[in-house]
PDB file of C-alpha atoms in Angstrom:
ATOM      1  CA  MET A   1     129.237 104.921 154.885  1.00 66.00           C
ATOM      2  CA  LYS A   2     127.005 103.712 152.063  1.00 75.00           C
ATOM      3  CA  LYS A   3     126.622 105.849 148.971  1.00 82.00           C
ATOM      4  CA  GLY A   4     123.273 105.978 147.143  1.00 83.00           C
ATOM      5  CA  PHE A   5     119.943 107.683 146.874  1.00 85.00           C
ATOM      6  CA  THR A   6     117.277 107.699 149.506  1.00 90.00           C
ATOM      7  CA  LEU A   7     113.714 106.700 148.740  1.00 91.00           C
ATOM      8  CA  LEU A   8     112.608 110.305 149.161  1.00 92.00           C
ATOM      9  CA  GLU A   9     115.127 111.548 146.590  1.00 92.00           C
ATOM     10  CA  LEU A  10     114.002 108.906 144.081  1.00 93.00           C
ATOM     11  CA  LEU A  11     110.325 109.796 144.581  1.00 95.00           C
ATOM     12  CA  ILE A  12     111.061 113.495 144.039  1.00 96.00           C
ATOM     13  CA  VAL A  13     112.918 112.787 140.780  1.00 96.00           C
ATOM     14  CA  ILE A  14     110.155 110.456 139.528  1.00 97.00           C
ATOM     15  CA  GLY A  15     107.537 113.101 140.398  1.00 97.00           C
ATOM     16  CA  ILE A  16     109.428 115.806 138.500  1.00 97.00           C
ATOM     17  CA  LEU A  17     109.789 113.523 135.457  1.00 97.00           C
ATOM     18  CA  ALA A  18     106.054 112.725 135.537  1.00 96.00           C
ATOM     19  CA  ILE A  19     105.166 116.422 135.645  1.00 95.00           C
ATOM     20  CA  LEU A  20     107.525 117.156 132.737  1.00 95.00           C
ATOM     21  CA  ALA A  21     106.131 114.268 130.669  1.00 93.00           C
ATOM     22  CA  THR A  22     102.546 115.403 131.270  1.00 90.00           C
ATOM     23  CA  THR A  23     103.391 119.001 130.374  1.00 90.00           C
ATOM     24  CA  VAL A  24     105.148 118.016 127.150  1.00 88.00           C
ATOM     25  CA  THR A  25     102.237 115.782 126.135  1.00 83.00           C
ATOM     26  CA  LEU A  26      99.699 118.543 126.762  1.00 84.00           C
ATOM     27  CA  VAL A  27     101.739 121.175 124.930  1.00 84.00           C
ATOM     28  CA  LEU A  28     102.554 119.058 121.874  1.00 84.00           C
ATOM     29  CA  ASN A  29      99.095 117.405 121.615  1.00 90.00           C
ATOM     30  CA  PRO A  30     100.052 114.357 119.547  1.00 89.00           C
ATOM     31  CA  ALA A  31      96.458 113.773 118.382  1.00 91.00           C
ATOM     32  CA  GLU A  32      96.360 117.226 116.771  1.00 93.00           C
ATOM     33  CA  LEU A  33      99.784 116.656 115.199  1.00 92.00           C
ATOM     34  CA  LEU A  34      98.489 113.438 113.597  1.00 95.00           C
ATOM     35  CA  LYS A  35      95.427 115.307 112.287  1.00 96.00           C
ATOM     36  CA  GLN A  36      97.705 117.974 110.808  1.00 96.00           C
ATOM     37  CA  ALA A  37      99.839 115.321 109.126  1.00 97.00           C
ATOM     38  CA  ARG A  38      96.760 113.695 107.562  1.00 97.00           C
ATOM     39  CA  ASP A  39      95.421 117.075 106.407  1.00 97.00           C
ATOM     40  CA  SER A  40      98.786 117.944 104.899  1.00 98.00           C
ATOM     41  CA  GLN A  41      98.672 114.665 102.969  1.00 98.00           C
ATOM     42  CA  ARG A  42      95.101 115.418 101.826  1.00 97.00           C
ATOM     43  CA  LEU A  43      96.087 118.854 100.532  1.00 97.00           C
ATOM     44  CA  GLY A  44      99.109 117.396  98.750  1.00 98.00           C
ATOM     45  CA  ASP A  45      97.090 114.546  97.234  1.00 97.00           C
ATOM     46  CA  LEU A  46      94.356 116.813  95.893  1.00 97.00           C
ATOM     47  CA  GLY A  47      96.959 119.289  94.634  1.00 97.00           C
ATOM     48  CA  SER A  48      98.713 116.508  92.699  1.00 97.00           C
ATOM     49  CA  VAL A  49      95.466 115.233  91.162  1.00 96.00           C
ATOM     50  CA  HIS A  50      94.457 118.810  90.297  1.00 95.00           C
ATOM     51  CA  ALA A  51      97.813 119.390  88.571  1.00 96.00           C
ATOM     52  CA  ALA A  52      97.428 116.105  86.662  1.00 94.00           C
ATOM     53  CA  LEU A  53      93.915 117.099  85.559  1.00 93.00           C
ATOM     54  CA  SER A  54      95.212 120.499  84.421  1.00 92.00           C
ATOM     55  CA  MET A  55      97.955 118.828  82.398  1.00 92.00           C
ATOM     56  CA  TYR A  56      95.427 116.378  80.929  1.00 90.00           C
ATOM     57  CA  ALA A  57      93.051 119.207  79.969  1.00 87.00           C
ATOM     58  CA  ALA A  58      95.883 121.127  78.313  1.00 88.00           C
ATOM     59  CA  THR A  59      97.343 118.238  76.297  1.00 87.00           C
ATOM     60  CA  ALA A  60      94.684 115.558  75.710  1.00 78.00           C
ATOM     61  CA  THR A  61      93.319 115.257  72.193  1.00 74.00           C
ATOM     62  CA  THR A  62      90.136 113.318  72.963  1.00 72.00           C
ATOM     63  CA  SER A  63      86.775 115.018  72.750  1.00 69.00           C
ATOM     64  CA  PRO A  64      84.992 115.599  75.013  1.00 70.00           C
ATOM     65  CA  LEU A  65      87.713 115.806  77.629  1.00 75.00           C
ATOM     66  CA  PHE A  66      85.384 114.753  80.438  1.00 76.00           C
ATOM     67  CA  THR A  67      82.163 112.838  80.887  1.00 76.00           C
ATOM     68  CA  ALA A  68      79.932 114.196  83.636  1.00 75.00           C
ATOM     69  CA  THR A  69      80.399 112.114  86.789  1.00 79.00           C
ATOM     70  CA  THR A  70      80.421 112.448  90.546  1.00 82.00           C
ATOM     71  CA  THR A  71      82.613 109.904  92.325  1.00 84.00           C
ATOM     72  CA  CYS A  72      83.517 109.311  95.982  1.00 84.00           C
ATOM     73  CA  THR A  73      86.229 106.977  97.239  1.00 82.00           C
ATOM     74  CA  PHE A  74      84.053 105.618 100.066  1.00 82.00           C
ATOM     75  CA  ALA A  75      80.404 104.518 100.131  1.00 74.00           C
ATOM     76  CA  THR A  76      78.383 106.624 102.535  1.00 66.00           C
ATOM     77  CA  SER A  77      75.031 108.255 102.930  1.00 58.00           C
ATOM     78  CA  THR A  78      75.985 110.116 106.096  1.00 64.00           C
ATOM     79  CA  GLY A  79      79.132 111.974 105.038  1.00 66.00           C
ATOM     80  CA  PRO A  80      79.442 115.524 103.709  1.00 69.00           C
ATOM     81  CA  PHE A  81      79.099 114.559 100.052  1.00 68.00           C
ATOM     82  CA  PRO A  82      75.790 113.716  98.364  1.00 64.00           C
ATOM     83  CA  PRO A  83      74.481 110.138  98.485  1.00 60.00           C
ATOM     84  CA  ALA A  84      74.258 110.223  94.679  1.00 62.00           C
ATOM     85  CA  CYS A  85      78.050 110.073  94.663  1.00 73.00           C
ATOM     86  CA  ALA A  86      79.086 106.847  92.906  1.00 75.00           C
ATOM     87  CA  THR A  87      81.608 104.835  94.931  1.00 80.00           C
ATOM     88  CA  ASN A  88      84.946 103.880  93.417  1.00 82.00           C
ATOM     89  CA  SER A  89      88.120 103.336  95.458  1.00 83.00           C
ATOM     90  CA  ASN A  90      90.117 102.112  92.459  1.00 87.00           C
ATOM     91  CA  THR A  91      93.454 103.946  92.191  1.00 91.00           C
ATOM     92  CA  SER A  92      94.028 103.237  88.493  1.00 91.00           C
ATOM     93  CA  VAL A  93      95.042 106.154  86.254  1.00 92.00           C
ATOM     94  CA  SER A  94      93.813 104.436  83.085  1.00 90.00           C
ATOM     95  CA  GLY A  95      90.215 105.655  83.311  1.00 87.00           C
ATOM     96  CA  SER A  96      88.761 103.113  85.737  1.00 88.00           C
ATOM     97  CA  GLY A  97      89.874 104.887  88.926  1.00 89.00           C
ATOM     98  CA  TRP A  98      87.875 107.196  91.164  1.00 90.00           C
ATOM     99  CA  VAL A  99      88.878 109.982  88.768  1.00 90.00           C
ATOM    100  CA  ASN A 100      87.520 108.464  85.575  1.00 87.00           C
ATOM    101  CA  ILE A 101      90.125 110.050  83.303  1.00 88.00           C
ATOM    102  CA  ASP A 102      92.663 108.102  81.276  1.00 89.00           C
ATOM    103  CA  PHE A 103      95.750 110.044  82.323  1.00 90.00           C
ATOM    104  CA  ASN A 104      97.821 107.929  79.927  1.00 89.00           C
ATOM    105  CA  GLN A 105      96.424 110.133  77.141  1.00 86.00           C
ATOM    106  CA  THR A 106      98.314 113.059  78.628  1.00 87.00           C
ATOM    107  CA  SER A 107     101.211 114.205  76.497  1.00 84.00           C
ATOM    108  CA  GLY A 108     104.284 112.402  77.856  1.00 86.00           C
ATOM    109  CA  GLY A 109     102.228 109.826  79.754  1.00 87.00           C
ATOM    110  CA  SER A 110     100.428 109.893  83.054  1.00 90.00           C
ATOM    111  CA  PRO A 111     101.825 112.377  85.605  1.00 93.00           C
ATOM    112  CA  LEU A 112     100.561 110.074  88.384  1.00 94.00           C
ATOM    113  CA  SER A 113     101.507 106.451  88.976  1.00 95.00           C
ATOM    114  CA  ARG A 114      98.233 105.894  90.860  1.00 95.00           C
ATOM    115  CA  LEU A 115      95.386 107.934  92.298  1.00 94.00           C
ATOM    116  CA  PRO A 116      95.715 108.683  96.015  1.00 94.00           C
ATOM    117  CA  LEU A 117      93.178 107.659  98.663  1.00 94.00           C
ATOM    118  CA  ASP A 118      92.372 109.565 101.845  1.00 94.00           C
ATOM    119  CA  PRO A 119      94.667 108.546 104.744  1.00 95.00           C
ATOM    120  CA  VAL A 120      91.616 107.647 106.889  1.00 92.00           C
ATOM    121  CA  GLN A 121      89.219 106.495 104.131  1.00 90.00           C
ATOM    122  CA  SER A 122      85.993 106.507 106.177  1.00 88.00           C
ATOM    123  CA  ALA A 123      82.408 107.746 105.893  1.00 85.00           C
ATOM    124  CA  LEU A 124      83.514 111.261 106.847  1.00 87.00           C
ATOM    125  CA  TYR A 125      87.072 111.388 105.511  1.00 91.00           C
ATOM    126  CA  HIS A 126      87.405 110.444 101.837  1.00 90.00           C
ATOM    127  CA  TYR A 127      87.920 112.146  98.474  1.00 92.00           C
ATOM    128  CA  ALA A 128      85.262 113.170  95.978  1.00 90.00           C
ATOM    129  CA  PHE A 129      85.523 114.169  92.307  1.00 90.00           C
ATOM    130  CA  LYS A 130      83.036 115.842  90.001  1.00 88.00           C
ATOM    131  CA  ASN A 131      83.446 117.051  86.456  1.00 85.00           C
ATOM    132  CA  ASP A 132      81.276 118.751  83.878  1.00 80.00           C
ATOM    133  CA  ASP A 133      81.633 117.592  80.287  1.00 71.00           C
ATOM    134  CA  GLY A 134      80.069 120.717  78.764  1.00 71.00           C
ATOM    135  CA  GLN A 135      82.398 123.137  80.506  1.00 76.00           C
ATOM    136  CA  ASN A 136      85.495 120.922  80.816  1.00 80.00           C
ATOM    137  CA  THR A 137      85.677 121.814  84.502  1.00 86.00           C
ATOM    138  CA  TRP A 138      86.300 119.728  87.611  1.00 90.00           C
ATOM    139  CA  GLU A 139      86.289 119.831  91.387  1.00 91.00           C
ATOM    140  CA  LEU A 140      88.089 117.687  93.974  1.00 93.00           C
ATOM    141  CA  ASP A 141      86.868 117.645  97.579  1.00 92.00           C
ATOM    142  CA  ALA A 142      87.962 116.409 101.006  1.00 93.00           C
ATOM    143  CA  VAL A 143      87.079 117.094 104.630  1.00 93.00           C
ATOM    144  CA  LEU A 144      89.933 118.504 106.739  1.00 96.00           C
ATOM    145  CA  GLU A 145      90.113 117.596 110.429  1.00 95.00           C
ATOM    146  CA  SER A 146      92.867 119.616 112.144  1.00 95.00           C
ATOM    147  CA  ASN A 147      92.469 122.997 113.816  1.00 94.00           C
ATOM    148  CA  LYS A 148      95.342 124.318 111.706  1.00 95.00           C
ATOM    149  CA  TYR A 149      93.980 123.380 108.265  1.00 95.00           C
ATOM    150  CA  SER A 150      90.179 123.229 108.684  1.00 93.00           C
ATOM    151  CA  PRO A 151      89.752 127.023 108.202  1.00 93.00           C
ATOM    152  CA  GLN A 152      90.803 126.447 104.571  1.00 94.00           C
ATOM    153  CA  MET A 153      87.416 124.794 104.002  1.00 92.00           C
ATOM    154  CA  THR A 154      85.774 128.224 104.334  1.00 92.00           C
ATOM    155  CA  SER A 155      88.369 130.188 102.360  1.00 92.00           C
ATOM    156  CA  ASP A 156      89.020 127.904  99.368  1.00 90.00           C
ATOM    157  CA  GLY A 157      86.741 129.785  96.951  1.00 87.00           C
ATOM    158  CA  GLY A 158      84.250 126.937  96.788  1.00 87.00           C
ATOM    159  CA  ASN A 159      80.539 126.978  97.447  1.00 86.00           C
ATOM    160  CA  ASN A 160      80.498 124.693 100.519  1.00 86.00           C
ATOM    161  CA  ASN A 161      82.129 125.431 103.869  1.00 89.00           C
ATOM    162  CA  ASN A 162      81.891 121.802 105.043  1.00 89.00           C
ATOM    163  CA  TYR A 163      84.751 120.521 102.880  1.00 89.00           C
ATOM    164  CA  TYR A 164      87.880 121.674 101.070  1.00 94.00           C
ATOM    165  CA  GLU A 165      87.361 122.255  97.346  1.00 93.00           C
ATOM    166  CA  ILE A 166      90.019 122.604  94.647  1.00 94.00           C
ATOM    167  CA  GLY A 167      89.746 122.486  90.876  1.00 91.00           C
ATOM    168  CA  SER A 168      89.183 124.503  87.743  1.00 89.00           C
ATOM    169  CA  ASP A 169      85.719 125.329  89.153  1.00 81.00           C
ATOM    170  CA  PRO A 170      85.672 124.844  92.941  1.00 72.00           C
ATOM    171  CA  GLY A 171      82.049 126.041  92.935  1.00 73.00           C
ATOM    172  CA  LEU A 172      80.892 123.162  90.716  1.00 70.00           C
ATOM    173  CA  ASN A 173      78.348 122.299  93.416  1.00 68.00           C
ATOM    174  CA  LEU A 174      79.215 118.722  94.246  1.00 57.00           C
TER     175      LEU A 174
END
């Protein structure tokens, strides 16, 4: 007598495995998990730049602290930010980056080794920075894409529900 599996038994096992694989894929939704990971990085990046700007504002001795600028890390006229946004994807912290602040003037040196860029860096997903030299205020913006984090765009205290705003004045009206 031969020992082994029949064709019917193998087909049943393969069918069960296919159903389980499909169910796991639908439940976990890997595309949404990737969006959440990118949004988490965006929130962390903007939080780090905001903290560095706060430290700079508290310790820098130059006057004025800021020169009025609006900068985006990606050139676009179709994204959520205004077309007047100057494009600069430079990650330098010495004043030539997309945040045009010389963080090396911060007491103890720059808190950042380089400025972050959006994980997608496209017409819709990129970072924006605006400051106001008269008020010494700033705003950092990004569009969030996941279902988990996108509600923060409406509850961040800013003046625009189309993107996430953080800064000393999130209503700076970028």
